[in-house]
Short mmCIF file of C-alpha atoms in Angstrom, two decimals:
data_model
loop_
_atom_site.label_atom_id
_atom_site.label_comp_id
_atom_site.label_asym_id
_atom_site.label_seq_id
_atom_site.Cartn_x
_atom_site.Cartn_y
_atom_site.Cartn_z
CA MET A 1 -94.08 -30.17 162.53
CA ILE A 2 -94.03 -33.97 162.60
CA GLY A 3 -97.80 -34.08 163.11
CA THR A 4 -98.29 -31.85 160.09
CA LEU A 5 -96.15 -34.13 157.93
CA ARG A 6 -98.13 -37.16 159.07
CA VAL A 7 -101.40 -35.46 158.14
CA PHE A 8 -99.92 -34.54 154.74
CA ALA A 9 -98.79 -38.14 154.22
CA LEU A 10 -102.21 -39.50 155.06
CA ARG A 11 -103.92 -37.12 152.66
CA HIS A 12 -101.45 -37.41 149.79
CA GLY A 13 -99.99 -40.87 150.18
CA SER A 14 -96.37 -39.92 150.86
CA TYR A 15 -94.20 -37.39 152.59
CA PRO A 16 -93.20 -34.34 150.56
CA SER A 17 -89.76 -34.95 149.10
CA SER A 18 -89.44 -32.12 146.62
CA ALA A 19 -86.44 -29.82 146.59
CA PRO A 20 -88.11 -26.95 148.49
CA PHE A 21 -88.87 -29.19 151.44
CA ASN A 22 -85.35 -30.61 151.37
CA SER A 23 -83.92 -27.07 151.37
CA LEU A 24 -86.25 -26.13 154.20
CA LYS A 25 -85.15 -29.11 156.20
CA ASN A 26 -81.44 -28.51 155.55
CA GLU A 27 -81.48 -24.74 156.08
CA ARG A 28 -84.04 -24.32 158.84
CA VAL A 29 -84.23 -27.57 160.76
CA HIS A 30 -80.71 -28.99 160.83
CA VAL A 31 -78.76 -25.72 160.95
CA THR A 32 -80.91 -23.51 163.16
CA ARG A 33 -81.62 -24.23 166.82
CA TYR A 34 -84.86 -22.74 168.07
CA ALA A 35 -85.45 -22.01 171.74
CA THR A 36 -89.22 -22.44 171.57
CA ARG A 37 -91.84 -23.97 169.32
CA ALA A 38 -93.17 -20.47 168.54
CA GLU A 39 -89.72 -19.38 167.40
CA ALA A 40 -89.47 -22.44 165.14
CA MET A 41 -92.88 -21.75 163.64
CA ALA A 42 -91.93 -18.11 162.99
CA GLY A 43 -88.72 -19.22 161.29
CA LEU A 44 -90.57 -21.69 159.07
CA PHE A 45 -93.22 -19.09 158.22
CA ASP A 46 -90.48 -16.65 157.27
CA TYR A 47 -88.88 -19.18 154.93
CA ILE A 48 -92.10 -20.30 153.25
CA GLU A 49 -94.02 -17.03 152.96
CA VAL A 50 -91.23 -14.50 152.61
CA PHE A 51 -88.53 -16.35 150.68
CA TYR A 52 -89.92 -19.45 148.98
CA ASN A 53 -93.31 -18.22 147.75
CA ARG A 54 -91.81 -14.99 146.40
CA SER A 55 -88.92 -16.65 144.57
CA ARG A 56 -90.45 -19.83 143.18
CA ARG A 57 -91.79 -19.85 139.65
CA HIS A 58 -95.55 -20.16 139.23
CA SER A 59 -97.15 -21.80 136.21
CA THR A 60 -100.06 -19.33 136.31
CA LEU A 61 -97.57 -16.47 135.92
CA GLY A 62 -95.88 -17.91 132.86
CA TYR A 63 -93.28 -19.74 134.99
CA LYS A 64 -91.98 -16.51 136.45
CA SER A 65 -91.53 -15.62 140.09
CA PRO A 66 -94.16 -13.21 141.42
CA ILE A 67 -91.53 -10.48 141.70
CA ARG A 68 -90.33 -10.98 138.11
CA PHE A 69 -93.92 -11.11 136.85
CA LEU A 70 -94.72 -7.83 138.59
CA GLN A 71 -91.56 -6.16 137.24
CA ASP A 72 -92.40 -7.29 133.69
CA ARG A 73 -96.00 -6.13 134.06
CA ILE A 74 -94.99 -2.67 135.30
CA LYS A 75 -92.44 -2.35 132.50
CA ALA A 76 -95.03 -3.35 129.86
CA GLN A 77 -97.56 -0.86 131.24
CA TYR A 78 -94.92 1.90 131.24
CA GLU A 79 -93.90 1.12 127.65
CA GLN A 80 -97.55 1.04 126.58
CA LYS A 81 -98.18 4.40 128.25
CA MET A 82 -95.09 5.94 126.62
CA ALA A 83 -96.13 4.66 123.17
CA ALA A 84 -99.59 6.24 123.44
#
C-alpha cells in the first residue's frame, strides 16, 4: 500500500487527502488487523469497489450515487410505460 501511495504522489504531486481516503485509513487500516497481505488487499478492494464506488455521488450521473441513479431511471421508465 505504501508503494502505491508513493507512485500516486509522484504522478499527482501529493498524497491523496480527501475524505474517502481518510475514512478508508480510519476504518480499514487502523481498526482492522489483517493476517496476510492478501487479506488486507481483499479488505481494501471490498471497501473501494463494493461500498465506496456504489455510494459516492458521480458528476456524470447528476451527482447521484449509481444505485440512486438506477432506481430513478427504472422508476422513470416504469412511469413512462404506464403513461403510454
